[in-house]
Amino acid sequence: MMLSGVSMIIRISLKTLDLTGIGIAGMTLGLSFGLYWSNRGCLALAITNDKNRNYYYGLETFIYTIIAIAISATIGWFIQSKIGDAENSALWVTDDILRQRVSTFIPQYLAIIVNKKIL
């Protein structure tokens, strides 16, 4: 996933949003995901057989799901919102609450714990 990091650096270093920079970053990101999934598939076929392949993919998906939930909940636990709206699920998170802005972009899903008293 090193190419994903390179793609992120390209996107962050863009001074203006032009088609060339976005295209290069997008191609780099697409290349990284293409290489990841093709190698993942080849390795899975190489180390499993027909009898245990479903077990392997099931276990992998289970572990991935548990990790995604744990990371999202952990980051949400550290981000404590002071103002919340129960009707449209909106939260107001400021820089003094959000220690690192990147923490909202790390997980695929994000769960933020909100105190019932502020709703």
XYZ file of C-alpha atoms in Angstrom:
119
model
C 0.000 0.000 0.000
C 3.029 2.231 -0.412
C 1.533 3.606 -3.630
C -1.548 4.728 -1.675
C 0.750 6.835 0.483
C 2.439 8.241 -2.616
C -0.979 9.101 -4.041
C -1.911 10.871 -0.816
C 1.326 12.870 -0.895
C 0.595 13.870 -4.495
C -2.910 15.021 -3.530
C -1.690 16.949 -0.495
C 1.088 18.662 -2.446
C -1.255 19.989 -5.153
C -1.285 23.779 -4.928
C -4.298 24.020 -7.234
C -6.815 21.432 -8.300
C -5.923 20.857 -11.918
C -6.823 17.906 -14.081
C -3.229 16.698 -14.497
C -2.452 16.470 -10.761
C -5.740 14.815 -9.933
C -5.270 12.400 -12.841
C -1.767 11.400 -11.709
C -2.935 10.942 -8.107
C -5.937 8.914 -9.284
C -3.829 6.683 -11.527
C -1.371 6.089 -8.678
C -4.180 5.197 -6.298
C -5.814 2.933 -8.885
C -2.508 1.210 -9.531
C -1.981 0.589 -5.830
C -5.414 -0.983 -5.369
C -5.074 -3.018 -8.562
C -1.749 -4.444 -7.436
C -3.071 -5.142 -3.941
C -6.187 -7.034 -5.030
C -4.483 -8.991 -7.819
C -1.666 -10.102 -5.499
C -4.151 -10.905 -2.736
C -6.093 -13.137 -5.103
C -2.969 -14.881 -6.417
C -1.631 -15.499 -2.914
C -4.985 -16.816 -1.710
C -5.110 -19.248 -4.615
C -1.522 -20.323 -3.977
C -1.869 -21.028 -0.232
C -5.375 -22.507 -0.146
C -7.084 -25.387 -1.852
C -10.709 -25.883 -2.865
C -11.671 -27.350 0.506
C -10.414 -24.546 2.741
C -10.653 -21.456 0.516
C -14.116 -20.434 1.757
C -12.933 -20.828 5.342
C -9.904 -18.637 4.578
C -11.983 -15.863 2.987
C -14.583 -16.052 5.760
C -11.959 -15.777 8.475
C -10.226 -12.924 6.654
C -13.504 -11.019 6.267
C -14.411 -11.603 9.913
C -11.066 -10.275 11.144
C -11.231 -7.295 8.764
C -14.732 -6.411 9.978
C -13.796 -6.641 13.658
C -10.715 -4.459 13.099
C -12.725 -1.871 11.119
C -15.312 -1.645 13.904
C -12.671 -1.433 16.636
C -10.664 1.299 14.889
C -13.764 3.364 14.124
C -15.062 3.108 17.676
C -11.649 3.871 19.169
C -11.140 7.007 17.089
C -14.717 8.066 17.797
C -14.083 7.566 21.512
C -11.193 10.037 21.398
C -13.205 12.614 19.444
C -15.751 13.977 21.857
C -18.230 16.387 20.387
C -19.597 19.259 22.445
C -22.647 20.013 20.290
C -24.897 17.448 18.646
C -28.213 17.389 16.791
C -30.308 14.252 17.120
C -32.601 14.976 14.159
C -30.051 14.937 11.352
C -27.129 13.226 13.122
C -24.933 16.315 12.857
C -21.947 16.905 15.143
C -19.880 20.035 15.642
C -16.249 18.999 16.107
C -13.718 21.815 16.561
C -9.917 21.796 16.466
C -9.574 21.902 20.240
C -11.603 18.668 20.466
C -10.123 17.009 17.393
C -6.509 16.417 18.336
C -5.457 15.276 14.878
C -7.499 16.112 11.787
C -6.226 13.026 10.010
C -7.962 10.793 12.560
C -11.296 11.341 10.793
C -9.855 10.180 7.474
C -8.110 7.010 8.688
C -11.108 4.705 9.234
C -13.510 3.591 6.549
C -16.390 4.170 8.972
C -16.392 6.466 11.991
C -18.450 6.174 15.153
C -18.399 9.157 17.516
C -19.640 8.777 21.076
C -21.946 11.665 22.006
C -23.085 12.479 25.513
C -26.895 12.338 25.755
C -26.992 15.581 27.723
C -25.735 17.695 24.791
C -28.404 16.554 22.344
